[in-house]
Coordinates of C-alpha atoms in Angstrom, one line a residue:
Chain P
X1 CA 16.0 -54.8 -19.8
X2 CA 17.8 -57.2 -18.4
X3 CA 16.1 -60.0 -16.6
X4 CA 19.5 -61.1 -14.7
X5 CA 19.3 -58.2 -12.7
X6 CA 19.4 -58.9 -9.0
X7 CA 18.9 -56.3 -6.3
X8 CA 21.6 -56.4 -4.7
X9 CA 20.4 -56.0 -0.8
X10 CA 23.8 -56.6 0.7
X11 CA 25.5 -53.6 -1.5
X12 CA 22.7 -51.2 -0.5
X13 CA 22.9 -52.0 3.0
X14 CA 26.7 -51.9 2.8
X15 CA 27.0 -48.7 1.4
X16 CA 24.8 -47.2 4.5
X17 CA 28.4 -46.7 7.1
X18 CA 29.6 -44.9 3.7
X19 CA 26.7 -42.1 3.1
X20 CA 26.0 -41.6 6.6
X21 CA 29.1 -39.2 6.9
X22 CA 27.3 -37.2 3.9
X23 CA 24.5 -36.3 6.0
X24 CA 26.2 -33.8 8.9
X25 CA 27.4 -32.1 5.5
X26 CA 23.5 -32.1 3.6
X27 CA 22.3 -31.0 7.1
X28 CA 25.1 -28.0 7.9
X29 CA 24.5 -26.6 4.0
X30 CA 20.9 -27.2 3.8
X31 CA 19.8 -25.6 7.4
X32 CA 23.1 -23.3 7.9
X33 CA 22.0 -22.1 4.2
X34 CA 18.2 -21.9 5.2
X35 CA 19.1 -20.0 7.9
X36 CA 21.0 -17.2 6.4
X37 CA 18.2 -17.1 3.3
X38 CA 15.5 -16.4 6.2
X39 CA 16.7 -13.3 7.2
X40 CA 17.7 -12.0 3.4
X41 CA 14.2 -13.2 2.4
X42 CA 12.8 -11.2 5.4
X43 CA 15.1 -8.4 4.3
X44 CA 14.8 -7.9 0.6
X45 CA 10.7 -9.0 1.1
X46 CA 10.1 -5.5 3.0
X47 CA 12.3 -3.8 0.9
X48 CA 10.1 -5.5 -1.9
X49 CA 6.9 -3.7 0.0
X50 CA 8.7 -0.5 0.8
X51 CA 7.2 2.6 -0.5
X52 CA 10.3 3.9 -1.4
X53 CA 11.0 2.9 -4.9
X54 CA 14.6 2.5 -5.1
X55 CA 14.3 0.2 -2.4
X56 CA 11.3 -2.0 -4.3
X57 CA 13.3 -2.0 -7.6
X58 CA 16.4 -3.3 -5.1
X59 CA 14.7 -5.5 -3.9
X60 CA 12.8 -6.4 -7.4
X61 CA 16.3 -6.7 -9.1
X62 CA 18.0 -9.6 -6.5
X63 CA 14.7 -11.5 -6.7
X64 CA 14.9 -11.6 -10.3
X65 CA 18.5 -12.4 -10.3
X66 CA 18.9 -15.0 -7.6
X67 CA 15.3 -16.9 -9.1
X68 CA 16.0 -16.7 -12.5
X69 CA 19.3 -18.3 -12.5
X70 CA 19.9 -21.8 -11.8
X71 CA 21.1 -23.2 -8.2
X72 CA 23.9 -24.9 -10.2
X73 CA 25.2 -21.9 -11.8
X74 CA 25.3 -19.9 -8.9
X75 CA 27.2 -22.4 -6.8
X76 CA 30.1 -23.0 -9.7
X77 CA 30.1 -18.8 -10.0
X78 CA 30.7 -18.3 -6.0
X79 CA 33.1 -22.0 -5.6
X80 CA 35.4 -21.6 -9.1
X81 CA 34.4 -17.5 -10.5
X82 CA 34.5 -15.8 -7.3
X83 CA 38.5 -16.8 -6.0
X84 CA 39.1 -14.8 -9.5
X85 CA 37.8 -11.8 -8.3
X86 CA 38.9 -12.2 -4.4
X87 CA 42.1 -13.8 -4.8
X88 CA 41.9 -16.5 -2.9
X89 CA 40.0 -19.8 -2.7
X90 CA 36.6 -20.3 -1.4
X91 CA 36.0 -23.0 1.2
X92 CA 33.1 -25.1 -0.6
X93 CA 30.8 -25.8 2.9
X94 CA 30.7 -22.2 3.1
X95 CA 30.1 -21.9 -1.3
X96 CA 27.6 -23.7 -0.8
X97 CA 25.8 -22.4 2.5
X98 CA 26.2 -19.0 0.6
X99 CA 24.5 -20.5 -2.8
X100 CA 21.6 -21.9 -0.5
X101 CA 21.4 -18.5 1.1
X102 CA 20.8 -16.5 -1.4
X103 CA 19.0 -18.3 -3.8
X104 CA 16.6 -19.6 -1.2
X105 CA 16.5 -15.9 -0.3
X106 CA 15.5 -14.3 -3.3
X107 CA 12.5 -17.1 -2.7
X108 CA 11.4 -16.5 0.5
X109 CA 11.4 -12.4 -0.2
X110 CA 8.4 -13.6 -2.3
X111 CA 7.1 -15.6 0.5
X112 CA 7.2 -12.5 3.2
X113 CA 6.1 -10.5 0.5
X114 CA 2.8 -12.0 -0.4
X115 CA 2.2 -13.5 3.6
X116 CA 2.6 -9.4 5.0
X117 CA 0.3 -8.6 1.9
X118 CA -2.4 -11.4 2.8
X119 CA -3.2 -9.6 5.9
X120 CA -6.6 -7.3 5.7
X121 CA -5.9 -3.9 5.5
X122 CA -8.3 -3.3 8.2
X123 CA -5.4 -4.9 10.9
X124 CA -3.0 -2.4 9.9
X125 CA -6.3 0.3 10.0
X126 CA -7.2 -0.6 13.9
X127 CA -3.7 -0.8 14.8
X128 CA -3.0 2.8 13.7
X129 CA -6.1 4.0 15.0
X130 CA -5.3 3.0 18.5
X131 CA -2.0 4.9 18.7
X132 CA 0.6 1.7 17.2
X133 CA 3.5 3.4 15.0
X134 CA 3.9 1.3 11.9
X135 CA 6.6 -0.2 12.9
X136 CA 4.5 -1.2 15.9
X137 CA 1.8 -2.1 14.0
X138 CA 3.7 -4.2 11.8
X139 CA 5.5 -6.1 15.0
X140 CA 2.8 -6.6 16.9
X141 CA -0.4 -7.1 14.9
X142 CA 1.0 -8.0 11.0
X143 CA 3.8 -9.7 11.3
X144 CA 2.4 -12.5 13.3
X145 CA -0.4 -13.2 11.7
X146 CA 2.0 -13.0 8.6
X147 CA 4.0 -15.4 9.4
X148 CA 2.0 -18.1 10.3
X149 CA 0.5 -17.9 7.1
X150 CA 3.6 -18.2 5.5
X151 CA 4.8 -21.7 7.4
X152 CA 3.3 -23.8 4.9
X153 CA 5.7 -21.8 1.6
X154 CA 8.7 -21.7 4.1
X155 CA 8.7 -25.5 4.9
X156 CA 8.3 -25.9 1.0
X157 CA 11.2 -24.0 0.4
X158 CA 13.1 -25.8 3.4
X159 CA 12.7 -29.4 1.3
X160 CA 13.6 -27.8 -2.2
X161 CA 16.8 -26.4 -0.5
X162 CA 17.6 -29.7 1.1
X163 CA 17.1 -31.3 -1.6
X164 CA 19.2 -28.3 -4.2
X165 CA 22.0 -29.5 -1.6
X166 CA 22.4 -32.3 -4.3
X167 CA 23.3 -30.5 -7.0
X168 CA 26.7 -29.4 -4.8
X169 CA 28.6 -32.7 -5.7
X170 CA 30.0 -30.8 -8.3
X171 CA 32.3 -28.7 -5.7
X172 CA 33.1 -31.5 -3.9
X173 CA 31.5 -31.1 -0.6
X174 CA 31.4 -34.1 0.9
X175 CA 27.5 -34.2 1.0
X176 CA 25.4 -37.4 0.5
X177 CA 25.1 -37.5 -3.7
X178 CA 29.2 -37.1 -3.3
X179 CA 29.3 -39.5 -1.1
X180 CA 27.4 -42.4 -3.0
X181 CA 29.5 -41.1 -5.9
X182 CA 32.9 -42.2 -4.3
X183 CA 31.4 -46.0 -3.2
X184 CA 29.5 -46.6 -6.7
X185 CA 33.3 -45.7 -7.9
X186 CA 34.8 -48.4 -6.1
X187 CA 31.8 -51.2 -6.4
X188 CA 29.9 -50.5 -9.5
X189 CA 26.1 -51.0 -7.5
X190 CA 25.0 -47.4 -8.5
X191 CA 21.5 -48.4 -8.7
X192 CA 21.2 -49.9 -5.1
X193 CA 23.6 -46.6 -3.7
X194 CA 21.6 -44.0 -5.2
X195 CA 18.2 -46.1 -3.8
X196 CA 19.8 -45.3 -0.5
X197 CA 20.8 -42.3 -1.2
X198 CA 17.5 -40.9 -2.3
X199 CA 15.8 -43.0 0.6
X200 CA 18.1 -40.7 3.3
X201 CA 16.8 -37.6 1.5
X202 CA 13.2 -39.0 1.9
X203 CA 14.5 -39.5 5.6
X204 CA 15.2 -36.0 6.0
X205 CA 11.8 -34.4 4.5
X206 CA 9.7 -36.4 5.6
X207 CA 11.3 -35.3 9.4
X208 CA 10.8 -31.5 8.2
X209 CA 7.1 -32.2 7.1
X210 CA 6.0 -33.8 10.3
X211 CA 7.9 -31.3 12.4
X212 CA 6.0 -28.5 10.2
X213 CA 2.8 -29.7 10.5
X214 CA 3.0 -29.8 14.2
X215 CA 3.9 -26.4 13.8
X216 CA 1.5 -25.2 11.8
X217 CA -1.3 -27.3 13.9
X218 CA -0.2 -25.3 17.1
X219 CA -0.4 -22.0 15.1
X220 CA -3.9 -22.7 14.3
X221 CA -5.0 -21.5 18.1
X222 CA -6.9 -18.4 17.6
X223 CA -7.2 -18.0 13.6
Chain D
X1 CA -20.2 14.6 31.8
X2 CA -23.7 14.6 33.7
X3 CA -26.3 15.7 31.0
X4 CA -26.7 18.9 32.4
X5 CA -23.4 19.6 31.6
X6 CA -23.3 18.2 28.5
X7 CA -26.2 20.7 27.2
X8 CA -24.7 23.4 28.5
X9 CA -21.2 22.7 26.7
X10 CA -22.9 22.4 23.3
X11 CA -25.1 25.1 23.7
X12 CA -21.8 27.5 24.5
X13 CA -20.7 28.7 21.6
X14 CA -17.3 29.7 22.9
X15 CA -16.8 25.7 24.0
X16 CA -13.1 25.1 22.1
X17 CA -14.5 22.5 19.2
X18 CA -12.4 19.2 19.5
X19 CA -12.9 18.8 15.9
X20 CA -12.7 21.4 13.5
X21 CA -13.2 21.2 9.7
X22 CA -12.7 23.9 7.2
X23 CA -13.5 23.9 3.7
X24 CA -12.2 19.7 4.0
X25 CA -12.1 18.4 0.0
X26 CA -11.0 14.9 -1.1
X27 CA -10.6 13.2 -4.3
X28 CA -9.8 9.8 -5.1
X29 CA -8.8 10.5 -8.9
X30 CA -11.8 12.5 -10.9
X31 CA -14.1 11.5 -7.9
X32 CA -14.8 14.5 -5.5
X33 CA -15.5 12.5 -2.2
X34 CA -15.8 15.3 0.1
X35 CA -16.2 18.4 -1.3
X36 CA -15.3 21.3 1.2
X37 CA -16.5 20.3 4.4
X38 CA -17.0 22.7 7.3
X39 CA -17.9 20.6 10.3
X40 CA -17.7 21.6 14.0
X41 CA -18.1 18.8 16.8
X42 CA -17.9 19.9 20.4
X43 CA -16.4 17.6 23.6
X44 CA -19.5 15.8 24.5
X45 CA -21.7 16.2 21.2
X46 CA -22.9 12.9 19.7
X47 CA -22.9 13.4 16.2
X48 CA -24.7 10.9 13.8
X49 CA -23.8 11.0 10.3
X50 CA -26.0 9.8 7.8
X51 CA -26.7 9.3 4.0
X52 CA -26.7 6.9 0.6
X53 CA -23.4 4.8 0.7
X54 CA -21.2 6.7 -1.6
X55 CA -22.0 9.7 -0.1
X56 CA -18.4 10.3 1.6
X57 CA -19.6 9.7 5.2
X58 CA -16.9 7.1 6.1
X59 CA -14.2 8.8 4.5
X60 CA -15.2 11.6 6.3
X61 CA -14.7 10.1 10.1
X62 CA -11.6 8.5 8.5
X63 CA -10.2 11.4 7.6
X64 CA -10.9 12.7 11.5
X65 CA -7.9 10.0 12.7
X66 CA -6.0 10.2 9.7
X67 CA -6.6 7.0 8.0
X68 CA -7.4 8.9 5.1
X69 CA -5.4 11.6 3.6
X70 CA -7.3 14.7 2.3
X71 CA -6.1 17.4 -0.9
X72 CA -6.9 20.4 1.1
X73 CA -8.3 22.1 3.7
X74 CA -7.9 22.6 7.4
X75 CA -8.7 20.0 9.9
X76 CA -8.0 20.7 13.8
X77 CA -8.8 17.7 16.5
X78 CA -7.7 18.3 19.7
X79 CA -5.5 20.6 19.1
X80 CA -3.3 18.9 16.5
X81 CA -3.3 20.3 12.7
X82 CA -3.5 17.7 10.0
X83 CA -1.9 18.7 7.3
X84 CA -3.0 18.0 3.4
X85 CA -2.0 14.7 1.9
X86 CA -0.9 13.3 5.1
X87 CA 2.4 14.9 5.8
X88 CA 1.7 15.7 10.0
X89 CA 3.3 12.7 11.0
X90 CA 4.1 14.0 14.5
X91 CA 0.6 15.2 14.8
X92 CA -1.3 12.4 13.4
X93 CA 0.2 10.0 16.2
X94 CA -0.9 12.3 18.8
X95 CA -4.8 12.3 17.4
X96 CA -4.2 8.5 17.3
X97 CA -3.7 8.0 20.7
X98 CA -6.3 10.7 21.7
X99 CA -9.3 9.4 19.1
X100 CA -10.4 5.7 19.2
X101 CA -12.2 4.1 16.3
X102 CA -14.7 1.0 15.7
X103 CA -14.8 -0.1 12.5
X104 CA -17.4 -2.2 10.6
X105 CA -15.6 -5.3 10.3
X106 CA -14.5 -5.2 14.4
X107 CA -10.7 -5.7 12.6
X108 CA -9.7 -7.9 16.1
X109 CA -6.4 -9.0 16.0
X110 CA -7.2 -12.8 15.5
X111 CA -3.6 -14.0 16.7
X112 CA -4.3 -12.3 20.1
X113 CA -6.8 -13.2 23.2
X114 CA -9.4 -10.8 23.8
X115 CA -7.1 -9.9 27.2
X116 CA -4.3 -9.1 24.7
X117 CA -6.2 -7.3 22.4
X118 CA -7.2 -4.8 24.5
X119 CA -4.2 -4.6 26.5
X120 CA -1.5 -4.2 23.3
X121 CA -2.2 -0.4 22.6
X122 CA -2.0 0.7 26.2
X123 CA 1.0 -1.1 27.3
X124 CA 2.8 -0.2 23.6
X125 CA 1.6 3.4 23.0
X126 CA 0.8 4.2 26.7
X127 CA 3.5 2.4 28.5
X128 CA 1.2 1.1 31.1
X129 CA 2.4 -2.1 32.5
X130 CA 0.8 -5.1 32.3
X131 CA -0.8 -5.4 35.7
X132 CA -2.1 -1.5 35.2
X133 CA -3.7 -2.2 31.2
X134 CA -4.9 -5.5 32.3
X135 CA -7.3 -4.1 35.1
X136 CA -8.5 -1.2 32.8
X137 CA -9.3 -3.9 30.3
X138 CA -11.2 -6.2 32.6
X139 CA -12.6 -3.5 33.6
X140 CA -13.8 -2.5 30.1
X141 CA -14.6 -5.7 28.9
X142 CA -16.9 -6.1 32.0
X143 CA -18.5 -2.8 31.1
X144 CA -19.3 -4.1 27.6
X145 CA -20.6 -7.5 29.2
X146 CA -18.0 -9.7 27.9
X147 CA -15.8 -10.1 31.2
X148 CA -16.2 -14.4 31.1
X149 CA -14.4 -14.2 27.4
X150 CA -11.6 -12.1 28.3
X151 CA -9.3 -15.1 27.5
X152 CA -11.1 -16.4 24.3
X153 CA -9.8 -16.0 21.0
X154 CA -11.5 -13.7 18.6
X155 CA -12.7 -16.7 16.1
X156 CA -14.8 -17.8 18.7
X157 CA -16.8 -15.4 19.5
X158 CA -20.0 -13.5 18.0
X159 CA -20.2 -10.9 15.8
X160 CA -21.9 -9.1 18.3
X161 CA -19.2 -10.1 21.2
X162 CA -16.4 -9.3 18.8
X163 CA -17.6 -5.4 18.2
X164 CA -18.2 -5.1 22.1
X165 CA -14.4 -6.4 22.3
X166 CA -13.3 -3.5 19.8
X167 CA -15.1 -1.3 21.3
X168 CA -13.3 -2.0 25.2
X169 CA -10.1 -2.3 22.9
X170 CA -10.8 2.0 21.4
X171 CA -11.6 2.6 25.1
X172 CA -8.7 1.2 26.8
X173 CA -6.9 4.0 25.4
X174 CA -9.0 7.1 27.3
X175 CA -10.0 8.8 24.1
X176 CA -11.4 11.9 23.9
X177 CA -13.5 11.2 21.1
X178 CA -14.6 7.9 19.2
X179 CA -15.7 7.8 16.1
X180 CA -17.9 4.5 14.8
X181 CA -17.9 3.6 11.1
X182 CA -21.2 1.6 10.7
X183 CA -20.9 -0.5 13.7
X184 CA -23.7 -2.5 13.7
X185 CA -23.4 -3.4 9.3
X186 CA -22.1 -6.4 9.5
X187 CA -23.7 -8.0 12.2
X188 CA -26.6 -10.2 12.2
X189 CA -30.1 -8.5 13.2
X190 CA -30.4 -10.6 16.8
X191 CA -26.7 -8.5 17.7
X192 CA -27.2 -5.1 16.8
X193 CA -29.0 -4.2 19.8
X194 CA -26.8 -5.4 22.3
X195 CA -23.8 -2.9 20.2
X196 CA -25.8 -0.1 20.0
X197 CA -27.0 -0.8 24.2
X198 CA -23.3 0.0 24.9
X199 CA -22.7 2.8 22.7
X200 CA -26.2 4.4 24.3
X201 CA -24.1 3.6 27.1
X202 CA -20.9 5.3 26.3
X203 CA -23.1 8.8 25.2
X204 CA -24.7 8.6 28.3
X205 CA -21.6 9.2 30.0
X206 CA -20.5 11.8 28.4
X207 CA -18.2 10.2 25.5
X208 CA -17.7 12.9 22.3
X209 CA -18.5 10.3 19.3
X210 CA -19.1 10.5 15.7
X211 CA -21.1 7.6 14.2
X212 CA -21.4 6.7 11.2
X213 CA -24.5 4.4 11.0
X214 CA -27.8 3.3 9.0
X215 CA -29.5 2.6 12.6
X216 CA -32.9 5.9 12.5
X217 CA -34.3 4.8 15.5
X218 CA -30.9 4.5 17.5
X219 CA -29.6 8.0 15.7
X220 CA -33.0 9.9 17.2
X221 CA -32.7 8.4 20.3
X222 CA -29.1 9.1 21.1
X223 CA -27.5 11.9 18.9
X224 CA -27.5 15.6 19.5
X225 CA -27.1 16.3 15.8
X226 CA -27.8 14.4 12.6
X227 CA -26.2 15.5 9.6
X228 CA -27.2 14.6 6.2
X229 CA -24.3 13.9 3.7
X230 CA -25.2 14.5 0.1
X231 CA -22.6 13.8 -2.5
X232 CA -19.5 14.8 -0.5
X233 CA -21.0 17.9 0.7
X234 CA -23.3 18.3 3.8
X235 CA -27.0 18.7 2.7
X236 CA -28.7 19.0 5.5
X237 CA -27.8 19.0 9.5
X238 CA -29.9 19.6 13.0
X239 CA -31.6 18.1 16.0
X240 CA -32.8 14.8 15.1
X241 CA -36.5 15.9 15.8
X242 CA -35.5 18.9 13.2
X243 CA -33.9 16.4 10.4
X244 CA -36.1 13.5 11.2
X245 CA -39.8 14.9 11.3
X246 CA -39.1 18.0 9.4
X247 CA -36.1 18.0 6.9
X248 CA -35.9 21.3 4.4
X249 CA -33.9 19.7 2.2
X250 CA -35.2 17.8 -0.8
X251 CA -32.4 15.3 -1.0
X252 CA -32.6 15.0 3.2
X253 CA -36.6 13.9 3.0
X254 CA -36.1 11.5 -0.3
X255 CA -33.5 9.8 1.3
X256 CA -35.5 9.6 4.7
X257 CA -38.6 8.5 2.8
X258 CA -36.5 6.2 1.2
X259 CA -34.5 4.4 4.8
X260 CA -37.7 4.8 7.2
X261 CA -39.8 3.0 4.8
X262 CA -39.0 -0.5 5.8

């Protein structure tokens, strides 16, 4: 260790005008991404409950795919493999918003999934027996009740996203890691940059947890 | 329906049944649950079902609004054929809207006010507006004595408010018939009078229902007919004075002996 070492207060704070650009970028890929995975998750989780089988194995074979395979695989397959295939270059804001999507998809199909199943059968019971189609039944009386239980996994997804936004220095997107990268190139004071950096990330979860609680607090009226 | 009316209706015989079973059998796997069931129930009969849990007396009203499917069979309510293993989609919604049911564990929907809960079905299925389902349900809930919680939440009322709730929430509908699946079960001792009150209530006035229920006293009192359910297969069924004070069958007066004892 070395006992010279100073913390270096003025680099940390200097480097704060430099990473501040990189958050816009961790925002757009992290919520832009989130946003899209939402409505896969909801998508392949009903296909996951369908009770037509081709659908459940559909559904079964993304989720496998997009969860068992690393973040950082799938972002270097869509930003370098993919242009192969197509032709032509991918834009790496939207590689990675698509690499958030679907792996925080094939995530959040798990979440729907065991949130619709947590509700007692006896809801879907009374709302058949008064007349409610199932799709009615599922709109009005499951789905609900399903989602608020299912705030608490979705906000934990949110901050593993956010924070799998990282990992997308590697494409270049000018997102915060990137952009500590190119200062700590020029002055050397990675350990004070990367204390900023992760303290921004901690800026940004933190947000998302206190805004989620509230949320969760206000769904509590009537359960 | 006046009383008088009621009487003459079931004594009738050519009084079109609004449920009609023939030869009804269900399995789930090797288990025979009902095992051919012929059951006629006419519009204003109060029909109390009784027997040993097991016996297939709940998946027998659950079968009357579809919520169970059956192998084979004919069942007729109101009109509508249910088909075998649950293929009369078209049909089944029909009876839905036309049969209301209470269930044992009330099965409120928590994320909704009591107002909303008994309005949802009859704006949905019905297409009533809002102003039209929410005087029926205020209306309804006042019936059931629960007027001052219309705007409660679920979680915060009793056991034996909640079941009065589900039970405005079947009637909102208009059924034509209402089936109960042990309504009082699960509530504590000091409630179960004031559910059975308004379902002594609802036969008064005419209401066809089908109760499924452990209650002796309030099945003499209130039903027309009592039938005994043995094993999937009905044992035993008559007047309550008939079943009660003078069953013939051997399985009807062991189980009696064995409920009326306590």
């Amino acid at each position: 260790m070395d006992v010279n070492f100073q913390f270096d207060w003025s680099a940390a704070f200097g480097s704060i005008p430099y990473l501040l650009p990189g958050i816009p970028w961790t925002l757009l890929i992290s919520f832009g991404g989130l946003a899209f995975g939402f409505f896969i998750g909801i998508f392949f989780g009903l296909l996951r409950i369908s009770r037509v089988p081709l659908l459940r194995w559909l559904a079964i074979f993304y989720i496998e795919v997009f969860r068992g395979t690393p973040i950082l695989v799938q972002v270097l397959f869509i930003f370098y493999g993919l242009p192969q295939l197509l032709g032509s270059p991918i834009n790496a804001l939207v590689a990675g918003i698509a690499a958030i999507a679907v792996n925080s998809g094939a995530y959040i199909s798990e979440i729907v999934r065991g949130g619709v199943q947590s509700i007692e059968r006896g809801q879907r019971e009374a709302s058949l027996s008064l007349g409610l189609s199932r799709p009615q039944a599922f709109r009005y009386v499951i789905w609900p009740q399903a989602f608020r239980r299912m705030i608490p996994s979705l906000g934990n997804q949110g901050i593993i996203s956010i924070k799998d936004t990282s990992l997308f220095s590697v494409i270049g997107v000018g997102e915060l890691v990137r952009q500590g990268q190119i200062y700590i190139s020029t002055t050397f004071t990675a350990l004070e940059v990367y204390f900023m950096v992760a303290l921004m990330y901690l800026a940004i979860t933190w947000t998302l947890s206190i805004l989620l609680r509230q949320l969760e607090r206000r769904g509590l009226v009537g359960q | 329906m006046n009383d008088a009316i009621k009487n003459d209706a079931i004594k009738n015989d050519t009084a079109q049944p609004i449920v009609r079973m023939q030869k009804l059998n269900k399995h789930f796997g090797s288990l025979h649950v009902l095992n051919g069931i012929d059951l006629e129930i006419i519009p204003g009969e109060v029909v109390v079902i009784i027997g040993a849990s097991g016996s297939g007396k709940s998946t027998l009203i659950r079968c009357i609004n579809g919520l169970e499917e059956f192998q084979s069979g004919t069942l007729v309510v109101d009109n509508n054929e249910l088909l075998p293993l649950g293929k009369s989609t078209k049909a089944l919604q029909t009876i839905r809207t036309e049969v209301g049911m209470v269930f044992q564990q009330f099965n409120l929907f928590p994320h909704l006010s009591v107002l909303d809960n008994v309005t949802l079905a009859p704006m949905k299925v019905r297409g009533w507006s809002r102003q039209d389902a929410e005087e029926t349900a205020k209306r309804l809930l006042d019936r059931v004595g629960i007027a001052d919680q219309a705007n409660k939440y679920p979680s915060q009322l009793s056991g034996g408010q909640q079941q009065r709730v589900a039970l405005a929430r079947a009637l909102a509908m208009e059924p034509r018939l209402m089936l109960f699946d042990e309504p009082t079960s699960a509530l504590d001792p000091e409630m179960i009078g004031e559910v059975l009150d308004a379902m002594r209530e609802l036969a008064k006035e005419g209401m066809t229902m089908v109760i499924v229920t452990h209650e002796m006293g309030f099945a003499r009192e209130v039903a027309d007919r009592i039938i005994f359910i043995h094993k999937g297969e009905i044992a035993e069924q008559g007047p309550p004075e008939q079943l009660f004070d003078a069953p013939q069958h051997e399985r009807t007066q062991s189980f009696l002996a064995r409920v009326l004892k306590h």
